[in-house]
PDB file of C-alpha atoms in Angstrom:
ATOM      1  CA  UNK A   2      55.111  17.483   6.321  1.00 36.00           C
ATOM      2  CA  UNK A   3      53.503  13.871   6.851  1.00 42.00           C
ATOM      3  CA  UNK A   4      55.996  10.945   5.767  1.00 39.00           C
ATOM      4  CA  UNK A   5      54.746   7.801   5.009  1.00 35.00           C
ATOM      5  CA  UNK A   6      56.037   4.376   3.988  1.00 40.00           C
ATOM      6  CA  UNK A   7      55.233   2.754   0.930  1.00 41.00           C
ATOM      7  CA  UNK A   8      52.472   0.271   2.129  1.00 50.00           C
ATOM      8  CA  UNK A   9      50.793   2.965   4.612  1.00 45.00           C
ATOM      9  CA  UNK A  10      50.852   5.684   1.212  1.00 43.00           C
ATOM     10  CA  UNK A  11      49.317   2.503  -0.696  1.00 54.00           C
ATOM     11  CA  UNK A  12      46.893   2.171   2.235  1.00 51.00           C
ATOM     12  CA  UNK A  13      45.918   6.073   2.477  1.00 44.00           C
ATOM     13  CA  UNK A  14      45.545   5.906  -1.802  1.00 53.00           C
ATOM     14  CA  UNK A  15      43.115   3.350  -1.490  1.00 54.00           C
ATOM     15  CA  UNK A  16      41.492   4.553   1.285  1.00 61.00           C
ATOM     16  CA  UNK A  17      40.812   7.956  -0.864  1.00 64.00           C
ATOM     17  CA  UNK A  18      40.034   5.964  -3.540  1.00 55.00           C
ATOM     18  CA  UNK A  19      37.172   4.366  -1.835  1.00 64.00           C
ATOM     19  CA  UNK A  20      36.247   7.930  -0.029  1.00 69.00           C
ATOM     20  CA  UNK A  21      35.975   9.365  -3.557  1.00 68.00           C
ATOM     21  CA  UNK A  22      34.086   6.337  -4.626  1.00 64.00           C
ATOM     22  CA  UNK A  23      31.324   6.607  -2.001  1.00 76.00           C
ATOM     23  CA  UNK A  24      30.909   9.847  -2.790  1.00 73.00           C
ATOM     24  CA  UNK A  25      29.626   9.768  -6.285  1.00 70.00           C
ATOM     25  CA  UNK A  26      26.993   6.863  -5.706  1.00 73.00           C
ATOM     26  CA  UNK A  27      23.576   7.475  -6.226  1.00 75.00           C
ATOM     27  CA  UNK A  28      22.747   7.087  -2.688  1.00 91.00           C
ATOM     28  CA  UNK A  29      23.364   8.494   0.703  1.00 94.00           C
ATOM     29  CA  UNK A  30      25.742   6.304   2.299  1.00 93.00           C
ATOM     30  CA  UNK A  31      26.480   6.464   6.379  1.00 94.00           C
ATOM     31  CA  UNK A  32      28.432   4.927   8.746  1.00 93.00           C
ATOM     32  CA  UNK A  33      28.511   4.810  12.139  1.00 95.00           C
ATOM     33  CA  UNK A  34      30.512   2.982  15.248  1.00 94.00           C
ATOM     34  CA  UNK A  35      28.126   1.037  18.072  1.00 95.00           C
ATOM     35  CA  UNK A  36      31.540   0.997  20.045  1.00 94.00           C
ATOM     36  CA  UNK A  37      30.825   4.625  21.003  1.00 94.00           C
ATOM     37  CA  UNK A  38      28.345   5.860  23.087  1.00 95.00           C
ATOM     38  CA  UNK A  39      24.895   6.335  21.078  1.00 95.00           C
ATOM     39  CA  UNK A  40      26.237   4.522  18.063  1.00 96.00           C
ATOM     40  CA  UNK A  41      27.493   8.294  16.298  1.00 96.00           C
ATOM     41  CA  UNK A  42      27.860   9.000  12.572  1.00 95.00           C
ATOM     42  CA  UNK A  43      31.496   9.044  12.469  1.00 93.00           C
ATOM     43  CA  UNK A  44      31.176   9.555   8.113  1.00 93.00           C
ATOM     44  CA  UNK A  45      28.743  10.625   5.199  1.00 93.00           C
ATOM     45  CA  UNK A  46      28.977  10.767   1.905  1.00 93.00           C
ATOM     46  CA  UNK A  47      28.103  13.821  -0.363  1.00 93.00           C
ATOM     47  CA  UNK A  48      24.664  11.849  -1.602  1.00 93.00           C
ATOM     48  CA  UNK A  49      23.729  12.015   1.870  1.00 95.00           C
ATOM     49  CA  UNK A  50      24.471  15.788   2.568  1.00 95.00           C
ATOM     50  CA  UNK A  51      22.522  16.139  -1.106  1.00 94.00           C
ATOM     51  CA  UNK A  52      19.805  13.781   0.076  1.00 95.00           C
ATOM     52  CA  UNK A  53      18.947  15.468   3.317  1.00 97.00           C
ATOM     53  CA  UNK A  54      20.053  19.075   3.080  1.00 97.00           C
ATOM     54  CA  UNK A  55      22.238  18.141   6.211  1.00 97.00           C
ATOM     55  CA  UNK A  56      26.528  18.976   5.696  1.00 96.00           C
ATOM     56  CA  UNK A  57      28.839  16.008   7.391  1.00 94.00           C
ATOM     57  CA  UNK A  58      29.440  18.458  10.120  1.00 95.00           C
ATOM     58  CA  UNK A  59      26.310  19.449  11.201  1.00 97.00           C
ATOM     59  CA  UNK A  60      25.543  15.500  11.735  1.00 96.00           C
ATOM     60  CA  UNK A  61      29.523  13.914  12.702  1.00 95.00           C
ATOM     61  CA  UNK A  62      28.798  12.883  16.178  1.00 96.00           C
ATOM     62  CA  UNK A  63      25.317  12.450  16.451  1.00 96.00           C
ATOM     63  CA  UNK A  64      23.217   9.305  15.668  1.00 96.00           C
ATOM     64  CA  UNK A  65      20.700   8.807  12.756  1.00 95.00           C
ATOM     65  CA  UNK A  66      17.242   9.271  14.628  1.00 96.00           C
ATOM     66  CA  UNK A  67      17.280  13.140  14.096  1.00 96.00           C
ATOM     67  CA  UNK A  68      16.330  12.398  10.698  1.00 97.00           C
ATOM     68  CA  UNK A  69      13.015  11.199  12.664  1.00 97.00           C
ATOM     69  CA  UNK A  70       9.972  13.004  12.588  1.00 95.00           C
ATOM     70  CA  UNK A  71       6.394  13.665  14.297  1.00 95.00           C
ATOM     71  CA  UNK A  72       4.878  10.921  11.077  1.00 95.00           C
ATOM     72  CA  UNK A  73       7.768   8.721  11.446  1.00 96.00           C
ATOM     73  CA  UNK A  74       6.327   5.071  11.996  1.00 95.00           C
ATOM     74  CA  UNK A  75       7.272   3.662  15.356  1.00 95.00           C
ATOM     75  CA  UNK A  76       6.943   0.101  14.012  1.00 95.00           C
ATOM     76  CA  UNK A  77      10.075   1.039  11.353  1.00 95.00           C
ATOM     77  CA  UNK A  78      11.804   2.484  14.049  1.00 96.00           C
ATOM     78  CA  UNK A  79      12.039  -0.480  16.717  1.00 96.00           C
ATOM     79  CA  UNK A  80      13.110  -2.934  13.468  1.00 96.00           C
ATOM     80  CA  UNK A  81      16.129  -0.565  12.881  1.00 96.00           C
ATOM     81  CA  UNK A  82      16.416  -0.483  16.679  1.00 95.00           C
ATOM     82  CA  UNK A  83      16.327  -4.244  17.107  1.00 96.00           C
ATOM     83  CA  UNK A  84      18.253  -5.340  13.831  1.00 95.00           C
ATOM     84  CA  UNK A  85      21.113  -2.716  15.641  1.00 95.00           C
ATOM     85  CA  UNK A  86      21.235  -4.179  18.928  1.00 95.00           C
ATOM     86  CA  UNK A  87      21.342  -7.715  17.053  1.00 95.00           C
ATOM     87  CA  UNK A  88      24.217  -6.817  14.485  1.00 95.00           C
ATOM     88  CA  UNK A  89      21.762  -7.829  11.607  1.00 95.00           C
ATOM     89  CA  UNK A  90      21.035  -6.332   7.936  1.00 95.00           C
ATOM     90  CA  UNK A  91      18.209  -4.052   8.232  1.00 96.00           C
ATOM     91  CA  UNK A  92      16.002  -3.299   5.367  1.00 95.00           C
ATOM     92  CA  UNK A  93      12.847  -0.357   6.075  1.00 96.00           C
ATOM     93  CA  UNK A  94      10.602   2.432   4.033  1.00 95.00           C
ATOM     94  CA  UNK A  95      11.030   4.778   6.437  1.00 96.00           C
ATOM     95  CA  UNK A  96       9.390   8.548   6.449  1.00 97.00           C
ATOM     96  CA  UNK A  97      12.440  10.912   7.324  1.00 97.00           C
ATOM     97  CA  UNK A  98      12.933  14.106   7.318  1.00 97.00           C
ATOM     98  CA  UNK A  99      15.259  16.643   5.407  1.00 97.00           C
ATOM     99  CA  UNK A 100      17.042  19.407   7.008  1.00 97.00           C
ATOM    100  CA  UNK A 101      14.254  21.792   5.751  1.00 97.00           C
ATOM    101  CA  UNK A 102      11.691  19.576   7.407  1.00 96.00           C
ATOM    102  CA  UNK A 103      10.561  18.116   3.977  1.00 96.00           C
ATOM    103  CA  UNK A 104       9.583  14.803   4.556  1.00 96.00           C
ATOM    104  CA  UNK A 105      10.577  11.716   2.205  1.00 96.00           C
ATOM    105  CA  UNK A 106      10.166   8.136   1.830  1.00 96.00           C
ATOM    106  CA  UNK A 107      13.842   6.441   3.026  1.00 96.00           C
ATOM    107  CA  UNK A 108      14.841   3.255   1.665  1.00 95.00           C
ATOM    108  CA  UNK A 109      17.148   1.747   4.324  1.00 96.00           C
ATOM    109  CA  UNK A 110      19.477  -0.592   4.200  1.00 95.00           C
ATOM    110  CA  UNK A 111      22.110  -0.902   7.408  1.00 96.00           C
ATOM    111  CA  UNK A 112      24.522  -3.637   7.204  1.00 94.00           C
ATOM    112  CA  UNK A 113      26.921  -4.022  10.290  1.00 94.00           C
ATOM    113  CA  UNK A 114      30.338  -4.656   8.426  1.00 92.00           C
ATOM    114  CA  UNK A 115      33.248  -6.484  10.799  1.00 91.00           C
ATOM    115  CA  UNK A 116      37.010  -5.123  10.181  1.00 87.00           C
ATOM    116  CA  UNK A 117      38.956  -7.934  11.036  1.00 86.00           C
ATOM    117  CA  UNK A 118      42.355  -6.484  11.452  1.00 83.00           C
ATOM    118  CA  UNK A 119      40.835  -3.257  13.730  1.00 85.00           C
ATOM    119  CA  UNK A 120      38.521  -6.339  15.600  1.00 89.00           C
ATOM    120  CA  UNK A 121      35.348  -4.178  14.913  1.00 91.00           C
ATOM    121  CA  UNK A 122      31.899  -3.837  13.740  1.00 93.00           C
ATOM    122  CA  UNK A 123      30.215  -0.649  12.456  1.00 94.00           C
ATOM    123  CA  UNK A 124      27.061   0.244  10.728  1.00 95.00           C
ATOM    124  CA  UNK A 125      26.838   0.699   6.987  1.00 93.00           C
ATOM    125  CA  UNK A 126      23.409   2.794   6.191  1.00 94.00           C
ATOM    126  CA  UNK A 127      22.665   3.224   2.418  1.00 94.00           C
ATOM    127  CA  UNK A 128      19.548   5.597   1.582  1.00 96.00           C
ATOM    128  CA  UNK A 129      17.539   6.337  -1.909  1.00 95.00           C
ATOM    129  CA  UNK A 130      15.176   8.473  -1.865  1.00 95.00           C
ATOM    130  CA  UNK A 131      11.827   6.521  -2.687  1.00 93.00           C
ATOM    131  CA  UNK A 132       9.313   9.600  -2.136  1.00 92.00           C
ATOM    132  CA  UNK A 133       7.788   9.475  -5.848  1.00 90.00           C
ATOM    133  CA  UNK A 134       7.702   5.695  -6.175  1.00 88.00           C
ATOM    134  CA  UNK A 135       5.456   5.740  -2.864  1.00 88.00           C
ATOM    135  CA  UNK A 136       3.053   8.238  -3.895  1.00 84.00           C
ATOM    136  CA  UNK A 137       2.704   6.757  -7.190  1.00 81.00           C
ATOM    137  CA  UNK A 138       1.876   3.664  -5.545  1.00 76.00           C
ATOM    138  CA  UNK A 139      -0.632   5.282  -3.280  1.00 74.00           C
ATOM    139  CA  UNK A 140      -2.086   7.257  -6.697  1.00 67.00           C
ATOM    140  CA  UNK A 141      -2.597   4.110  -7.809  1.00 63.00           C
ATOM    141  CA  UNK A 142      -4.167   2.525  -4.773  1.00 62.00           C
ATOM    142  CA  UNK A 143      -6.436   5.278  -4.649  1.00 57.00           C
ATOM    143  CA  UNK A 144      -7.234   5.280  -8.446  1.00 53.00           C
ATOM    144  CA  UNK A 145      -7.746   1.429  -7.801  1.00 55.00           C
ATOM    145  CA  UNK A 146     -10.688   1.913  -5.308  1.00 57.00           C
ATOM    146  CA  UNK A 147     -12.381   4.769  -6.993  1.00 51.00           C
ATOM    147  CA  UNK A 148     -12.949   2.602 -10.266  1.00 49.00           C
ATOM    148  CA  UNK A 149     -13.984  -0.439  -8.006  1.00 53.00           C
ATOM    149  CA  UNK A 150     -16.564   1.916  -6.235  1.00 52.00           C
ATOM    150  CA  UNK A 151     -17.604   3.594  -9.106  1.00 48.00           C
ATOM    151  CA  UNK A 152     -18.007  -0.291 -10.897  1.00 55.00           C
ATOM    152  CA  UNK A 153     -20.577  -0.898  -8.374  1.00 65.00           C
ATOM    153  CA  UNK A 154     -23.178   2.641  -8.738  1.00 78.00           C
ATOM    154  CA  UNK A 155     -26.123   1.876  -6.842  1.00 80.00           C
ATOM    155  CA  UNK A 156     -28.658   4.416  -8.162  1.00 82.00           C
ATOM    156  CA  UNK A 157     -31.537   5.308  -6.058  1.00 85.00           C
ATOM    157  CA  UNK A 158     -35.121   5.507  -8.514  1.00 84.00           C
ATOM    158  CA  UNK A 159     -37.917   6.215  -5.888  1.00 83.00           C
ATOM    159  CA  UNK A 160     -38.517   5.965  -2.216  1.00 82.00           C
ATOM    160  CA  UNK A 161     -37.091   2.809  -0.497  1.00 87.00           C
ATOM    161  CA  UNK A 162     -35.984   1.677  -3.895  1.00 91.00           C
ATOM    162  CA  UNK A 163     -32.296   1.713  -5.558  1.00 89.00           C
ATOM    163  CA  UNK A 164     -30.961  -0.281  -8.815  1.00 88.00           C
ATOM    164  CA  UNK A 165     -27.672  -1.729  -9.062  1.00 85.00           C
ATOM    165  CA  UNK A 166     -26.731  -2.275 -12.305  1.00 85.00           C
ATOM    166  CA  UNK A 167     -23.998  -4.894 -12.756  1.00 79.00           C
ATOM    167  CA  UNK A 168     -21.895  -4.002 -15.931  1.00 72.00           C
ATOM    168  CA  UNK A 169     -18.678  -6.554 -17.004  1.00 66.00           C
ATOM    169  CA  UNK A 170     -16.865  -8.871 -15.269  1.00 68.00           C
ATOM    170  CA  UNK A 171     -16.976  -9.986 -11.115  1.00 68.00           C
ATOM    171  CA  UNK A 172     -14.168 -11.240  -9.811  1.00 69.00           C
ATOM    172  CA  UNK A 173     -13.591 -11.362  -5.416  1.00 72.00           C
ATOM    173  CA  UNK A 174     -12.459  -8.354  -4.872  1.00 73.00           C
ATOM    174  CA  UNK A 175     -15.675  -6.487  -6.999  1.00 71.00           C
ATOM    175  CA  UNK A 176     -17.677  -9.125  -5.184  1.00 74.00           C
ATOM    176  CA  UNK A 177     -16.374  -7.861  -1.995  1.00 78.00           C
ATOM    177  CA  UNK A 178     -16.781  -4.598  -2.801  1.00 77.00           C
ATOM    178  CA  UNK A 179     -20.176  -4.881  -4.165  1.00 78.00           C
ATOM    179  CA  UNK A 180     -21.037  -6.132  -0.455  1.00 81.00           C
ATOM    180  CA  UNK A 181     -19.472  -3.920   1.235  1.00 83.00           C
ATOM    181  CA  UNK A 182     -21.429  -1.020  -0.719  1.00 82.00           C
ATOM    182  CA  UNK A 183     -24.666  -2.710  -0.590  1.00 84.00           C
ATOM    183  CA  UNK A 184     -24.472  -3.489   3.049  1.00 85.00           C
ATOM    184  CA  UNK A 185     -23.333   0.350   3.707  1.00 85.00           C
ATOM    185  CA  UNK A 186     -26.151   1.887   1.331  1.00 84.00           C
ATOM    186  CA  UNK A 187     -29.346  -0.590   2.836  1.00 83.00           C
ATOM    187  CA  UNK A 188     -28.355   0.394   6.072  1.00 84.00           C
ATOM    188  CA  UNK A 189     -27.724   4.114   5.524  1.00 86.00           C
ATOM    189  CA  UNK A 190     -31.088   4.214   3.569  1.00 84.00           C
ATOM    190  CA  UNK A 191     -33.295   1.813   5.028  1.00 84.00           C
ATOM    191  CA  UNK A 192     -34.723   0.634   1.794  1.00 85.00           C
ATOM    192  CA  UNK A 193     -37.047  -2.212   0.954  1.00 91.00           C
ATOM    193  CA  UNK A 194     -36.036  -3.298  -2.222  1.00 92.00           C
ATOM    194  CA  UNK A 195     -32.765  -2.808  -4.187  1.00 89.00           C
ATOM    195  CA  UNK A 196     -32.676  -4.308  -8.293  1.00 90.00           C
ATOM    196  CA  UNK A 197     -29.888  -5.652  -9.560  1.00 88.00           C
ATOM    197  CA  UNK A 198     -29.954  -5.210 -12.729  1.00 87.00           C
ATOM    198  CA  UNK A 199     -27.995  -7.953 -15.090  1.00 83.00           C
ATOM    199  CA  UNK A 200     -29.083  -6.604 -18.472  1.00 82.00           C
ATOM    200  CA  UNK A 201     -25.283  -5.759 -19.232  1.00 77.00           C
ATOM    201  CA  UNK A 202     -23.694  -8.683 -17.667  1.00 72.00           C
ATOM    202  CA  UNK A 203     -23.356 -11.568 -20.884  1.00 64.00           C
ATOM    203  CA  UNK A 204     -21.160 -14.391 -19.285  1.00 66.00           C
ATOM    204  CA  UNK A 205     -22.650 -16.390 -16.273  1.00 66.00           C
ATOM    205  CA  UNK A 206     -19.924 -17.790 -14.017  1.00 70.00           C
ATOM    206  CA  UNK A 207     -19.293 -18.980 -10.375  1.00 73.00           C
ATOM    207  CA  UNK A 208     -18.295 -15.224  -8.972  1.00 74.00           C
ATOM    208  CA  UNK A 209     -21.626 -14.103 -10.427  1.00 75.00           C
ATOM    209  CA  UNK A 210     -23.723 -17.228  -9.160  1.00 76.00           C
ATOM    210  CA  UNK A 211     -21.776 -16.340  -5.701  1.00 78.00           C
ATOM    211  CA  UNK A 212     -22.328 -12.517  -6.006  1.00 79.00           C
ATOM    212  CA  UNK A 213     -26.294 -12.798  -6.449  1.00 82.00           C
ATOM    213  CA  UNK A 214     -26.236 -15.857  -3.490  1.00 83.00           C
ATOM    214  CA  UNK A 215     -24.503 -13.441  -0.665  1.00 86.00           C
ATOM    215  CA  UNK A 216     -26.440 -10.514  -2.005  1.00 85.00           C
ATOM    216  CA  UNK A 217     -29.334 -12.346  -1.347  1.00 87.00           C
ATOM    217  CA  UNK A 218     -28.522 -12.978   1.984  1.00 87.00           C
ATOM    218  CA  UNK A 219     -27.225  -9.891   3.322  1.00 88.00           C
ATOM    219  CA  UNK A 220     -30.616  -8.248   2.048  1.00 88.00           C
ATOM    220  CA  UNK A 221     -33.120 -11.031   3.403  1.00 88.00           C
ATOM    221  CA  UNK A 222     -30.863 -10.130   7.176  1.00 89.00           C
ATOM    222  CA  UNK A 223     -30.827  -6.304   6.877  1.00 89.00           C
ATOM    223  CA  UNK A 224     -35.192  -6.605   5.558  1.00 90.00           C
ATOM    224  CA  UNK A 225     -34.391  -6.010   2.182  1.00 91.00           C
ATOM    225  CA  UNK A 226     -35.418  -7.602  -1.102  1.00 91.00           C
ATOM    226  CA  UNK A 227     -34.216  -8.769  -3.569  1.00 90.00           C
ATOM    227  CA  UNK A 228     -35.636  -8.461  -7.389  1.00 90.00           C
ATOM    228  CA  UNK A 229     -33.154  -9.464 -11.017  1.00 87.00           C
ATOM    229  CA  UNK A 230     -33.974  -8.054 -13.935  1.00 88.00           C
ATOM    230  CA  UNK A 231     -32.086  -8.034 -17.304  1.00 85.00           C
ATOM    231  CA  UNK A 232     -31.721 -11.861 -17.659  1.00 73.00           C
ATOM    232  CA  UNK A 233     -31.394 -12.949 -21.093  1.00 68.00           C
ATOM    233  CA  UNK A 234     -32.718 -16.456 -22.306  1.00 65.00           C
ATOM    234  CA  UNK A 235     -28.768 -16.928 -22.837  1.00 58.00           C
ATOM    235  CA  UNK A 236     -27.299 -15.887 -19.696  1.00 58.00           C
ATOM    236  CA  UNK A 237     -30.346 -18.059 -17.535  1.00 55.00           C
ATOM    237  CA  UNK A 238     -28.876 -21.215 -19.755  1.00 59.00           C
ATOM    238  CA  UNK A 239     -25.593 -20.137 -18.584  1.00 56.00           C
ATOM    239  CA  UNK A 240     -26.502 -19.824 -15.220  1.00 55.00           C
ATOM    240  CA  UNK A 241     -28.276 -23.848 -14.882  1.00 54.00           C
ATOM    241  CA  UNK A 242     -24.814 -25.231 -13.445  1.00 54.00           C
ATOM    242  CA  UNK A 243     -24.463 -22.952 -10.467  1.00 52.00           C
ATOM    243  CA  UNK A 244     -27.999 -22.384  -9.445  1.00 52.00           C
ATOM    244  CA  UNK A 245     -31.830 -22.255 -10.007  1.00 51.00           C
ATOM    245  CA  UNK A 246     -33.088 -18.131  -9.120  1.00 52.00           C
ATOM    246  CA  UNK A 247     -36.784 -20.170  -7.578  1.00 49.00           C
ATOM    247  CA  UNK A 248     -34.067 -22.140  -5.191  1.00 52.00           C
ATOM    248  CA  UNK A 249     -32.973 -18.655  -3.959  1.00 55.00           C
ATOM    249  CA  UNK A 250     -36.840 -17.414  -3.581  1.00 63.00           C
ATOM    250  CA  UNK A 251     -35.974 -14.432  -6.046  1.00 73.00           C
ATOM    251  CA  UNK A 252     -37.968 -13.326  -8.509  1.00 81.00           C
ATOM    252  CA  UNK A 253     -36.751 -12.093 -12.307  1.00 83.00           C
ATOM    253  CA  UNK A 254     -38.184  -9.386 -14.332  1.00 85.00           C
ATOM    254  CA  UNK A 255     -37.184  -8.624 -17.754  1.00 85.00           C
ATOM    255  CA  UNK A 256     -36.481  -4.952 -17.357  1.00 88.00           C
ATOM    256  CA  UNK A 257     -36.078  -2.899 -14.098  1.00 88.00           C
ATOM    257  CA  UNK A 258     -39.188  -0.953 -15.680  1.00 89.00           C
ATOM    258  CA  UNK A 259     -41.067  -4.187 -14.924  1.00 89.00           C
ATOM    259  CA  UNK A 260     -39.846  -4.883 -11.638  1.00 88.00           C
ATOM    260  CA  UNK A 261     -41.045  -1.287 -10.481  1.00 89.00           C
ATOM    261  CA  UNK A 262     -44.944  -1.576 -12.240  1.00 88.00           C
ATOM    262  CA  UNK A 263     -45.080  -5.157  -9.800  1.00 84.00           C
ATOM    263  CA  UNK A 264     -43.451  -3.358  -6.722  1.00 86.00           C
ATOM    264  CA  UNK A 265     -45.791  -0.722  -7.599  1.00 83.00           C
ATOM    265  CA  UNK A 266     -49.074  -2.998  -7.678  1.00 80.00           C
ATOM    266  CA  UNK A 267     -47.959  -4.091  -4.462  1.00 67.00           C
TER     267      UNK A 267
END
């Protein structure tokens, strides 16, 4: 039978208290002691044996980095390594691994936390599973470039000649886009003229003015030309601030239909 006075049975209440605490956070919650060799896991919590599939004995005595894994990203791993060695608060997305070898997406937070009256630091990791957030994010990334790429179709019409046809607004990253496709296409195809069609484009700004400038030339360096067609008595008005089209040596058509009967005549 254990005996205990009054403040250590206040002490080992609390002490349960917090145990029981820990346990029923939504995270997985570790902590470890750098005083030992290898900085061990000397406790979990039940969110971590839920979070990884690992039980508190299968992991008591062993440090974190078996939670590593063949896609884990070195660059994570040295800042937890350094912030460690440096007793500072480490925040990472880390891919880990669960005891099934399902990997996940680890949001990390270690804080080293100093007990003054035992005169020692250890390691407080929390960890939330952030697997769906990530690929969401990437879903969207993905989703992101698709409608950028297909915002900028360039639609080959007969030998050495494509149409681009510029629909809605340009801002820099569709500009960049829109030369990075060009560039790719001309030098993929070789072709000697490419159209860019503005028949669908109604507002005349700066990204525009810009977009048709560097278009022109990247073309006029790879051998390409040049030709606009679609430009409404409206939208040339619109354009008179940023530029003059005879500055740029490019010629306007009013339909792409017209532009191929003069490429055509030669």
């Amino acid at each position: 039978m254990h005996f205990y006075s009054l403040d250590k049975l206040e002490e080992v209440q609390q002490n349960e208290f917090i145990k029981a605490a820990i346990d029923y956070v939504g995270a997985g919650v570790v902590i470890s002691d750098p005083q030992q060799e290898d900085n061990p896991i000397i406790y979990v919590n039940k969110g971590f044996e839920e979070l990884t599939g690992y039980q508190a004995d299968e992991v008591l005595g062993y440090n974190c980095r078996f939670l590593q894994g063949k896609d884990t990203d070195n660059k994570e791993v040295k800042s937890i390594r350094e912030g460690v060695e440096n007793f500072r608060i480490v925040q990472v997305e880390i891919l880990n691994y669960k005891k099934n070898h399902t990997p996940f997406w680890n949001e990390l937070q270690i804080y080293p936390v100093h007990i003054s009256h035992m005169g020692q630091t250890f390691f407080v990791g929390v960890q939330q599973d952030v697997t769906q957030r990530r690929e969401a994010e990437s879903l969207v990334g993905h989703y992101s470039s698709e409608v950028k790429r297909l915002s900028t179709p360039i639609v080959p019409i007969e030998d050495n000649i494509s149409v681009l046809p510029l629909i809605g607004t340009v801002d820099e990253d569709r500009l960049q886009e829109m030369l990075d496709t060009v560039g790719r296409h001309v030098q993929e195809e070789k072709e000697d003229y490419l159209i860019l069609d503005l028949s669908s484009v109604y507002t005349f700004d700066e990204n525009i003015h810009m977009g048709i400038y560097q278009l022109n030339q990247l073309l006029n360096i790879m051998g390409t030309t040049l030709l606009l067609t679609g430009v409404k008595p409206n939208f040339a008005m619109q354009s008179t601030p940023y530029a003059d089209f005879s500055e740029l040596s490019l010629r306007t058509y009013s339909s792409v239909k017209q532009a191929l009967q003069h490429i055509r005549k030669g």
